[in-house]
Amino acid sequence: MKNMVEKEKLGRYGKFGGQYIPETLMNELEIIAAEYHKLKDDPAFQKELKDLLVNYANRPSLLYYAENMTKDLGGAKIYLKREDLNHTGAHKINNVIGQALVAKHLGKKRLIAETGAGQHGVATATIAALMGLECEVFMGKEDTERQKLNVYRMELLGAKVHAVTSGSMVLKDAVNATMQEWASRVDDTFYILGSAVGPYPFPEMVHDFQSVISKEAKVQLQAQEHTLPDMVVACVGGGSNAIGTFADFIDDPSVQLVGVEAAGKGVDTNETAATIERGSIGVFHGMKSMFLQDKNGQIDKVYSISAGLDYPGVGPEHAALADAGRAQYVGITDDESVQAFEYIAKTEGIIAAVESCHAIAYVEKIAPTMSKDQIIICTLSGRGDKDVASIAKYKGVSIDE
Amino acid sequence: MSNLKTVFNNHKAFIPFVVANDPDFDTTVQNVLALANNGADIVELGIPFSDPVADGPVIQDADLRAFAAGVTPDKIFDIVAEIRKQSDVPLIFLTYLNIVFKYGYDAFCKKCQTLGISGLVIPDMPYEERDELAPFADKYGIDLVPLVTPTSGHRIEKIAKAATGFIYVVSSLGITGTRDSFSQNLNELIADIRKYTAVPTAIGFGIHTPEQAYEMAEIADGAIIGSAIVDLVAKHGQDAPKYLGQYAKEIRTALDNQAQQAV
């Protein structure tokens, strides 16, 4: 299996990946890649990283046996990898700590980041505060409105939040704006890319820093069940928590890998963000990958209730895993994810991010079709406090905050 | 390889840029003709992309106007065919790689050859990724015009050695748009490029006044002007050709003065 997605040349995953980025940034990408590869094998860096993950971010995260869900669904045993319990409330912190350390080693004074739901922006603002670095976050204007709480959180942490008004004013536009800002000030600034997307070496760094999710889960499940899971499930926007959830299981062919995309109003409608199911191969945001685009190569407007999955592309490693048939990608609609949001709250007493609830909704469908001796690990990528107001609105309940 | 290089012989080149189909088909044709008839040596036509990450607000807005008027690659090829009925001015396309990729590298380059398009500027295709398009560009005699920026450093050697047509030297960091000052080390940058190639250089990003064009032509072999011209199109709409002609004349005069100074 490994050969199927092995990198043929620098930053390639099969026919996907690469560095399709303006020349202004190429030298910087070379510098980052060289520094990262030096640090990756440096025990002192690994120690520094581990120290922050354990003592600041609250790792390892729990692998929680969801007994109520398991009984209720009546099929496979369900374990939840609780990234929602990390400091800042999502998996995003894993990658941010790693990249911020790389930035620090490069002598950078300023961090910039894009954010969709705000979780990556909050994580970046948090680390910037901890490390005494300047921080500016770019967020689509529409997302600043549906995730007001996270905007305030970032500001509280000392970051400056820019509401991006170009394009469809969501995550892809925030990435455009952050890349533009980086191109104009590259000397002292590090772009902390939050998803498994972009030019090499970003997808590789995100993969490596998020792989802590599956490395821990593998050991934790071994301790509890003395076996590998039969299936791992995670939601996919750009694909950072999913690649982290898959990473350590890619070479275990018995483990089925499932990425859950946001189907919005439905995979067959035009209001969707189901990139792998509906997209085609293209070049955008520094990578060759799968994108939702028209026949002329113009990137489509995408839609999902979830600001974190509202992205027209997907990381190149996911495109390669799908192409090789190693991972399956399925769509879950807004309605199904909102139902799952309520389901996991009532069944397990967990308010999970609406992004993660896409994965939960799939587990609700698939678990009953599996046998009781099978095991699913589903990653809860984040907590859902940020979504409570908008879910209430979706359900027609007015909350006066 | 195209005839682009010869444009620069004993002459400072003026390379204006307009977004194709901004604000409509006919005005684009007239704009290009006005530029060509008033001293432009090469006209750069932008093919709009939904997410132009290297472009500033002026060109982004022009892209939106072009989209509103229903721009597609095929419509742009029709615009070029119309221009070709009246002018043989060298033309190059500026666009993002996805547009070319989606059209098909072979089909796109073939179409360029048919229409007499001499070169392609693709800001999101750095040296490392040019191999996938280069065989098709070579096959149809299309130059892939590379960009060199103040941050290129040690990369200049390999970029310059592979360059044909001319080299697009980016005056400053960031995105397109008019500027009042440029990177301080443009002289060194050009000197560095000339160590490795005789391919001409043209400076772009931010130039808007005849004085700046004069200044840039002192350093390089030509000046590329985009946002300032696109701004005139935004202001004057269908009346733009007249203003573009006038502007082109001013720039032409400034560049010719520079050429005389140099002699």
XYZ file of C-alpha atoms in Angstrom:
664
model
C 0.000 0.000 0.000
C 2.788 2.357 0.899
C 4.080 2.493 -2.668
C 0.769 3.690 -3.988
C 1.096 7.078 -2.394
C 4.840 7.293 -2.061
C 6.371 10.612 -3.007
C 7.990 10.372 -6.437
C 9.619 13.765 -6.280
C 9.748 16.612 -3.839
C 6.394 17.112 -2.189
C 4.507 14.806 -4.536
C 1.836 12.331 -3.559
C 1.407 10.322 -6.724
C 0.289 12.878 -9.299
C -0.779 15.350 -6.603
C 1.041 17.956 -4.495
C 3.901 20.135 -5.682
C 4.715 23.818 -5.257
C 2.468 25.902 -7.502
C 3.169 29.206 -5.839
C 4.457 32.627 -6.950
C 8.229 32.959 -7.243
C 8.231 35.554 -4.434
C 7.567 32.758 -1.937
C 9.697 29.979 -3.423
C 12.922 30.860 -1.653
C 11.086 30.994 1.653
C 9.513 27.579 1.029
C 13.004 26.169 0.378
C 14.225 27.671 3.645
C 11.260 26.293 5.593
C 11.625 22.815 4.068
C 15.351 22.709 4.846
C 14.846 23.930 8.409
C 11.967 21.548 8.992
C 13.931 18.534 7.768
C 16.835 19.493 9.988
C 14.573 19.927 13.023
C 12.507 16.819 12.353
C 15.478 14.583 13.165
C 16.767 16.735 15.980
C 16.077 15.179 19.417
C 16.174 18.619 21.062
C 13.370 19.863 18.765
C 11.317 16.716 19.344
C 11.727 17.188 23.089
C 10.624 20.824 22.841
C 7.596 19.783 20.761
C 6.631 16.980 23.115
C 6.981 19.207 26.149
C 4.505 21.724 24.720
C 2.092 19.017 23.551
C 2.031 17.373 26.978
C 2.364 20.301 29.354
C 0.540 22.981 27.425
C -1.876 21.307 25.006
C -2.988 18.506 27.376
C -1.852 15.551 25.289
C -2.334 12.674 24.983
C -5.992 13.188 24.253
C -8.382 10.517 25.537
C -9.460 7.558 23.472
C -12.943 7.289 24.892
C -15.158 4.231 24.574
C -18.571 5.596 23.578
C -20.576 2.879 25.250
C -23.959 4.552 24.947
C -23.550 5.163 21.237
C -22.238 1.633 20.727
C -25.262 0.109 22.493
C -27.715 2.415 20.815
C -26.393 1.774 17.314
C -26.023 -1.937 17.988
C -23.044 -2.697 15.767
C -19.335 -1.959 15.854
C -17.678 -0.761 19.037
C -17.155 2.980 18.845
C -14.166 4.805 20.253
C -13.866 8.577 20.075
C -10.470 10.227 19.827
C -11.101 13.326 21.914
C -9.198 16.143 20.198
C -11.943 18.401 21.523
C -10.317 18.110 24.943
C -7.067 19.696 23.800
C -6.192 23.179 24.950
C -8.072 25.599 22.624
C -10.626 22.885 21.949
C -9.531 21.292 18.699
C -6.834 19.286 16.921
C -5.520 22.492 15.343
C -3.167 23.152 18.269
C -1.024 20.070 17.406
C 0.090 21.527 14.093
C 0.271 25.096 15.327
C 2.700 24.202 18.106
C 4.894 22.363 15.602
C 4.917 25.067 12.954
C 5.344 27.857 15.500
C 8.455 26.101 16.799
C 9.793 25.933 13.242
C 9.022 29.664 12.922
C 10.850 30.371 16.161
C 13.901 28.445 14.993
C 13.858 30.521 11.801
C 13.895 33.697 13.938
C 10.442 34.876 12.817
C 8.708 37.576 14.854
C 5.256 37.455 13.370
C 2.748 34.668 12.697
C -0.078 34.906 10.177
C -2.820 32.375 9.579
C -6.043 31.765 7.711
C -9.014 30.410 9.566
C -12.422 29.014 8.663
C -14.341 28.111 11.789
C -11.820 30.068 13.823
C -10.259 27.079 15.595
C -6.970 27.354 13.724
C -6.928 31.115 14.227
C -7.550 30.687 17.945
C -4.782 28.078 18.183
C -2.355 30.341 16.310
C -3.264 33.375 18.438
C -2.770 31.220 21.541
C 0.724 30.085 20.599
C 1.666 33.600 19.487
C 0.655 34.840 22.944
C 2.630 32.063 24.615
C 5.749 32.660 22.544
C 5.515 36.448 22.546
C 5.051 36.744 18.766
C 2.855 39.123 16.786
C -0.196 37.486 15.242
C -2.615 38.394 12.464
C -5.448 36.142 11.361
C -7.374 36.322 8.089
C -10.949 35.111 8.153
C -13.684 35.326 5.526
C -16.195 38.008 6.455
C -19.036 35.498 6.332
C -17.151 33.281 8.793
C -16.452 36.207 11.131
C -20.225 36.545 11.341
C -21.092 32.894 11.901
C -18.182 32.439 14.345
C -18.252 35.724 16.270
C -17.197 34.093 19.507
C -13.950 32.860 17.987
C -13.210 36.302 16.545
C -13.466 37.789 20.000
C -11.375 34.939 21.409
C -8.562 35.690 18.977
C -8.691 39.374 19.814
C -8.624 38.545 23.498
C -5.424 36.590 22.852
C -3.856 39.667 21.307
C -4.276 38.809 17.629
C -5.491 41.143 14.942
C -8.343 39.633 12.922
C -8.853 40.756 9.321
C -12.296 40.134 7.829
C -11.661 39.154 4.198
C -14.202 40.650 1.819
C -12.955 39.268 -1.509
C -14.574 36.376 -3.374
C -17.161 34.356 -1.480
C -15.733 35.620 1.846
C -15.064 32.161 3.296
C -12.070 29.912 3.962
C -10.612 29.827 0.424
C -10.645 33.623 0.308
C -8.964 33.727 3.707
C -6.189 31.489 2.314
C -5.812 33.835 -0.704
C -5.536 36.852 1.575
C -3.020 35.187 3.888
C -0.838 34.149 0.940
C -0.947 37.721 -0.377
C 0.024 39.107 3.004
C 2.873 36.607 3.230
C 4.139 37.485 -0.256
C 4.330 41.141 0.743
C 6.166 40.535 4.019
C 8.123 37.347 4.062
C 11.235 38.421 5.974
C 9.935 38.365 9.524
C 6.671 36.506 8.958
C 5.752 32.817 9.056
C 2.511 31.584 7.543
C 1.089 28.888 9.811
C -1.088 26.946 7.387
C -3.768 25.126 9.309
C -4.868 22.457 6.914
C -3.174 19.645 5.017
C -3.154 21.809 1.894
C -0.883 24.311 0.132
C 2.559 23.969 -1.411
C 5.236 21.590 -0.181
C 6.401 21.412 2.610
C 3.100 22.411 4.264
C 1.132 19.201 3.598
C 4.073 17.212 4.947
C 4.438 19.338 8.084
C 0.703 19.182 8.782
C 0.727 15.409 8.246
C 3.658 14.971 10.621
C 2.391 17.269 13.357
C -1.150 15.879 13.230
C 0.013 12.251 13.093
C 0.168 12.381 16.901
C -3.600 11.675 16.735
C -3.242 8.228 15.162
C 0.026 7.376 16.899
C -1.658 7.852 20.267
C -4.895 6.187 19.195
C -3.066 3.090 17.999
C -1.265 2.647 21.318
C -4.383 3.476 23.338
C -6.547 0.985 21.473
C -3.843 -1.641 21.766
C -3.901 -1.145 25.543
C -7.692 -1.365 25.760
C -8.569 -3.900 23.062
C -5.218 -5.460 22.067
C -6.014 -4.991 18.404
C -6.102 -2.588 15.502
C -9.352 -0.777 14.672
C -11.317 -2.000 11.651
C -12.124 1.518 10.573
C -11.013 5.056 11.375
C -13.297 7.967 10.527
C -12.636 11.704 10.439
C -14.176 14.754 8.801
C -12.364 16.330 5.844
C -12.294 19.952 4.756
C -8.696 20.545 3.749
C -8.055 17.361 5.681
C -5.761 18.057 8.654
C -7.490 16.053 11.365
C -8.246 13.306 8.858
C -4.619 12.968 7.734
C -3.615 12.911 11.405
C -6.214 10.221 12.063
C -5.094 8.153 9.055
C -1.322 8.678 9.256
C -0.253 5.799 11.468
C -2.796 3.384 9.950
C -1.999 3.963 6.255
C 0.412 1.019 6.253
C -2.061 -1.263 8.065
C -4.133 -2.567 5.142
C -6.766 -4.106 7.421
C -7.756 -0.660 8.697
C -10.363 1.037 6.557
C -9.807 4.789 6.265
C -12.900 6.955 5.812
C -12.905 10.717 5.265
C -16.239 12.475 5.651
C -16.772 15.514 3.467
C -19.357 18.231 3.918
C -22.108 17.638 1.371
C -23.936 20.835 2.361
C -27.430 20.601 0.895
C -26.414 17.352 -0.856
C -23.558 15.965 -2.961
C -25.690 16.337 -6.100
C -26.622 19.959 -5.452
C -24.515 23.023 -6.216
C -24.463 23.915 -2.543
C -21.845 21.442 -1.435
C -18.223 21.178 -0.335
C -17.773 17.474 -1.205
C -14.532 17.918 -3.108
C -13.411 14.351 -3.705
C -16.876 13.106 -4.665
C -17.758 16.026 -6.915
C -14.443 17.665 -7.833
C -11.873 17.229 -10.570
C -8.112 17.513 -10.709
C -6.670 21.013 -10.826
C -4.011 23.411 -9.557
C -4.822 25.912 -6.814
C -3.482 27.185 -3.497
C -0.009 25.911 -4.277
C -0.943 22.300 -4.979
C -2.198 19.938 -7.622
C -5.177 18.199 -6.069
C -8.931 17.732 -6.373
C -11.051 20.889 -6.557
C -14.635 21.935 -7.039
C -14.345 23.942 -10.239
C -16.138 24.609 -13.499
C -15.133 23.276 -16.904
C -12.920 26.311 -17.530
C -10.954 25.849 -14.311
C -12.615 28.612 -12.294
C -12.863 27.586 -8.646
C -16.468 27.098 -7.524
C -18.163 28.771 -4.622
C -18.690 26.099 -2.019
C -21.203 25.681 0.720
C -21.485 23.906 4.052
C -23.089 24.737 7.375
C -19.640 24.180 8.776
C -17.156 27.018 8.305
C -14.283 24.595 8.874
C -15.221 22.279 5.980
C -16.317 25.018 3.607
C -13.334 24.629 1.254
C -13.248 23.859 -2.507
C -10.099 21.738 -2.359
C -8.546 18.963 -0.323
C -4.988 18.117 0.712
C -2.904 16.374 -1.966
C -2.267 13.306 0.189
C -6.024 12.758 0.500
C -6.410 13.110 -3.269
C -3.694 10.461 -3.662
C -5.221 8.139 -1.026
C -8.582 8.395 -2.821
C -6.969 7.868 -6.225
C -5.149 4.767 -4.975
C -8.334 3.454 -3.364
C -6.621 3.352 0.022
C -9.150 5.687 1.658
C -12.845 6.230 0.983
C -14.498 9.622 1.057
C -18.200 10.055 1.724
C -20.523 13.037 2.018
C -22.712 14.060 4.947
C -25.276 16.831 4.571
C -25.998 19.830 6.813
C -29.160 18.153 8.081
C -27.374 14.926 8.935
C -24.578 16.753 10.762
C -27.032 18.838 12.799
C -28.892 15.671 13.727
C -25.547 14.149 14.826
C -24.757 17.306 16.813
C -27.902 16.688 18.856
C -27.434 12.923 18.942
C -23.948 12.902 20.445
C -24.931 15.619 22.929
C -27.905 13.595 24.196
C -26.279 10.157 23.952
C -22.774 10.811 25.224
C -23.028 14.227 26.863
C -20.546 15.694 24.407
C -21.106 18.903 22.490
C -18.896 18.343 19.460
C -17.963 20.762 16.684
C -20.341 20.703 13.736
C -17.323 19.738 11.596
C -16.706 16.633 13.728
C -20.443 15.860 13.704
C -20.113 15.097 9.987
C -17.903 12.172 11.020
C -20.303 11.194 13.809
C -23.218 11.172 11.369
C -21.334 8.707 9.179
C -20.553 6.512 12.186
C -24.291 6.485 12.983
C -24.897 5.105 9.502
C -22.063 2.606 9.243
C -21.752 1.206 12.792
C -25.095 -0.682 12.716
C -23.976 -2.456 9.510
C -20.827 -3.770 11.192
C -20.480 -6.653 13.622
C -20.111 -6.286 17.373
C -16.531 -7.504 17.343
C -15.480 -4.755 14.983
C -14.062 -1.434 16.142
C -14.377 2.099 14.787
C -12.224 5.013 15.914
C -13.848 8.345 15.106
C -11.921 11.545 15.691
C -13.797 14.331 17.421
C -11.724 17.115 15.944
C -13.140 19.896 18.104
C -15.638 20.955 20.669
C -18.941 22.508 19.687
C -19.381 25.478 22.008
C -18.631 27.766 19.063
C -21.531 26.232 17.109
C -24.287 26.331 19.702
C -25.675 29.695 18.614
C -25.692 28.870 14.908
C -27.194 25.417 15.416
C -29.948 27.019 17.503
C -30.532 29.428 14.630
C -30.585 26.558 12.134
C -33.255 24.910 14.290
C -35.212 28.160 14.424
C -34.547 28.771 18.105
C -33.646 32.335 18.995
C -31.053 32.747 21.725
C -30.557 36.108 23.331
C -26.918 36.049 24.394
C 10.848 29.821 -29.193
C 8.974 32.903 -30.418
C 10.093 36.243 -31.820
C 9.649 38.042 -28.474
C 13.355 38.525 -27.888
C 13.810 40.569 -31.072
C 11.362 43.214 -29.829
C 14.059 44.344 -27.416
C 16.757 44.911 -30.059
C 18.200 48.431 -29.601
C 14.941 49.490 -28.078
C 13.369 49.821 -24.628
C 10.222 47.742 -24.669
C 6.853 48.951 -23.423
C 4.648 46.058 -22.314
C 1.161 47.125 -21.223
C -1.379 44.770 -19.671
C -5.153 44.606 -19.950
C -7.594 42.039 -18.641
C -9.326 40.343 -21.569
C -13.055 41.088 -21.812
C -12.845 44.016 -19.368
C -15.324 45.624 -19.672
C -16.404 43.750 -22.833
C -15.270 42.060 -26.047
C -15.159 45.072 -28.390
C -13.514 47.443 -25.933
C -10.757 44.904 -25.292
C -10.034 44.688 -29.020
C -9.969 48.487 -29.306
C -7.834 48.821 -26.158
C -5.200 46.458 -27.520
C -5.176 48.232 -30.887
C -4.883 51.646 -29.200
C -1.903 50.422 -27.165
C -0.288 48.761 -30.190
C -0.762 51.822 -32.405
C 0.710 54.170 -29.822
C 3.959 52.497 -29.003
C 3.354 49.230 -27.156
C 5.866 46.559 -28.177
C 4.118 43.592 -26.634
C 0.599 43.549 -25.202
C -0.063 41.300 -22.262
C -3.621 39.971 -22.071
C -4.869 38.698 -18.737
C -7.107 35.639 -18.714
C -9.166 36.052 -15.534
C -9.013 33.422 -12.801
C -11.501 33.180 -9.952
C -8.752 33.381 -7.323
C -5.863 35.512 -8.601
C -3.518 35.237 -5.615
C -0.724 37.302 -7.196
C -3.012 40.201 -8.068
C -4.051 43.262 -6.129
C -7.531 44.821 -5.904
C -7.331 46.768 -9.209
C -6.815 43.646 -11.321
C -9.159 41.580 -9.156
C -11.909 44.103 -9.879
C -11.120 43.970 -13.594
C -11.415 40.176 -13.458
C -14.846 40.565 -11.885
C -15.931 42.943 -14.672
C -14.667 40.446 -17.260
C -16.572 37.617 -15.572
C -19.706 39.754 -15.440
C -19.377 40.126 -19.227
C -19.186 36.326 -19.584
C -15.491 35.720 -20.165
C -14.241 32.213 -21.020
C -10.932 31.077 -22.541
C -12.683 30.465 -25.872
C -14.127 33.971 -25.885
C -10.640 35.326 -25.274
C -9.336 33.329 -28.222
C -12.057 35.014 -30.298
C -10.894 38.421 -29.017
C -7.362 37.601 -30.143
C -8.604 36.439 -33.543
C -10.348 39.801 -33.924
C -7.198 41.698 -32.922
C -5.184 39.643 -35.401
C -7.388 40.877 -38.259
C -6.034 44.368 -37.611
C -2.658 44.067 -35.923
C 0.355 41.797 -35.699
C 1.526 43.266 -32.372
C 3.231 40.552 -30.282
C 0.806 39.240 -27.671
C 1.320 37.228 -24.526
C -1.158 35.782 -22.054
C -0.967 36.178 -18.322
C -3.022 33.635 -16.450
C -2.959 31.096 -13.655
C -1.949 27.520 -14.288
C -5.346 25.957 -13.578
C -6.853 27.695 -16.607
C -4.198 26.211 -18.893
C -4.253 22.827 -17.124
C -7.991 22.524 -17.455
C -7.959 23.507 -21.144
C -5.231 20.925 -21.723
C -1.579 21.899 -22.102
C -1.335 20.654 -25.679
C -4.615 22.170 -26.839
C -3.898 25.509 -25.148
C -0.395 25.902 -26.592
C -1.614 24.798 -30.011
C -4.351 27.421 -29.888
C -1.756 30.038 -28.886
C 0.354 29.144 -31.904
C -2.629 29.381 -34.244
C -3.482 32.848 -32.940
C 0.059 34.131 -32.889
C 0.403 34.309 -29.112
C 4.126 34.475 -28.386
C 4.361 33.679 -24.721
C 2.741 32.813 -21.404
C 3.283 34.393 -17.999
C 1.988 32.109 -15.259
C 2.599 33.515 -11.783
C 1.764 30.272 -9.958
C 4.086 28.120 -12.045
C 7.577 28.478 -10.561
C 10.700 26.963 -12.125
C 10.168 23.671 -10.274
C 6.797 23.051 -11.921
C 7.505 24.284 -15.462
C 8.486 20.831 -16.771
C 4.899 19.706 -17.168
C 4.042 22.572 -19.527
C 7.419 23.248 -21.171
C 7.346 20.358 -23.712
C 4.058 21.662 -25.143
C 5.225 25.279 -25.155
C 8.374 24.203 -27.016
C 6.392 22.108 -29.473
C 4.320 25.120 -30.534
C 7.019 27.783 -30.215
C 5.553 29.541 -27.177
C 7.884 31.206 -24.657
C 7.285 30.541 -20.970
C 8.218 33.924 -19.505
C 9.593 33.334 -15.989
C 9.337 35.713 -13.054
C 12.308 36.780 -10.972
C 11.685 38.629 -7.717
C 13.785 40.444 -5.106
C 13.595 37.242 -3.034
C 14.808 34.863 -5.783
C 18.456 34.860 -4.589
C 20.310 31.699 -5.586
C 17.349 30.619 -7.717
C 18.173 33.262 -10.336
C 20.784 31.086 -12.037
C 18.495 28.190 -12.905
C 15.563 30.453 -13.780
C 17.683 32.660 -16.064
C 19.342 29.720 -17.792
C 15.969 28.190 -18.686
C 14.399 31.490 -19.793
C 13.297 32.285 -23.334
C 11.455 35.351 -24.656
C 12.128 37.725 -21.799
C 12.335 37.668 -18.013
C 9.626 39.369 -15.987
C 11.407 41.078 -13.115
C 9.091 41.789 -10.210
C 9.916 45.230 -8.798
C 8.857 44.595 -5.232
C 7.298 42.070 -2.892
C 3.600 41.414 -2.651
C 0.918 41.714 -5.259
C 0.226 43.793 -8.370
C -0.844 47.419 -7.930
C 0.650 50.883 -8.376
C 3.549 51.828 -6.117
C 5.640 54.884 -5.418
C 8.825 53.063 -4.526
C 10.540 49.888 -5.627
C 12.967 47.426 -4.206
C 16.327 49.091 -3.664
C 18.358 46.320 -5.195
C 16.822 46.143 -8.683
C 20.182 47.046 -10.233
C 21.848 44.115 -8.536
C 18.966 41.844 -9.425
C 19.273 42.648 -13.132
C 23.074 42.382 -12.987
C 22.667 38.950 -11.420
C 20.327 37.808 -14.184
C 22.731 39.071 -16.856
C 25.487 36.882 -15.452
C 23.557 33.873 -16.709
C 21.619 34.903 -19.794
C 21.318 37.362 -22.640
C 17.527 37.038 -22.595
C 16.058 40.557 -22.122
C 14.512 41.728 -18.865
C 11.395 43.782 -18.281
C 10.393 45.201 -14.905
C 6.821 45.094 -13.726
C 4.619 45.496 -10.607
C 3.802 49.016 -9.540
C 5.003 51.170 -12.449
C 2.487 53.890 -13.285
C 4.145 57.163 -14.259
C 6.297 57.960 -17.326
C 9.052 58.993 -14.874
C 8.996 55.544 -13.280
C 9.018 53.893 -16.700
C 12.067 56.017 -17.605
C 13.762 55.021 -14.367
C 13.049 51.309 -14.871
C 14.188 51.399 -18.490
C 17.519 52.711 -17.244
C 17.946 49.479 -15.330
C 16.202 46.918 -17.561
C 15.288 46.338 -21.207
C 11.639 47.148 -20.800
C 8.789 48.176 -18.541
C 5.547 46.282 -17.886
C 2.565 48.387 -16.849
C -0.595 46.705 -15.606
C -2.668 48.202 -12.819
C -2.283 51.811 -14.044
C -3.774 50.830 -17.410
C -6.459 48.614 -15.892
C -7.341 51.587 -13.705
C -7.951 53.701 -16.833
C -10.212 50.963 -18.201
C -12.124 50.956 -14.896
C -12.539 54.735 -15.041
C -13.446 55.133 -18.685
C -15.181 51.872 -19.592
C -15.995 51.782 -23.290
C -14.245 55.124 -23.822
C -10.985 53.658 -22.521
C -9.229 53.108 -25.917
C -8.716 56.852 -26.393
C -7.194 57.260 -22.907
C -5.054 54.164 -23.265
C -3.669 55.487 -26.558
C -2.752 58.777 -24.918
C -1.143 57.071 -21.938
C 0.811 54.715 -24.200
C 2.205 57.700 -26.103
C 3.494 59.269 -22.877
C 5.175 56.067 -21.804
C 6.619 55.537 -25.282
C 8.165 59.002 -25.223
C 9.683 58.422 -21.784
C 11.194 55.107 -22.871
C 12.545 56.531 -26.123
C 14.181 59.364 -24.185
C 15.817 56.753 -22.037
C 17.056 54.865 -25.099
C 18.563 58.091 -26.465
C 20.215 58.829 -23.133
C 21.717 55.396 -23.198
C 23.245 55.984 -26.657
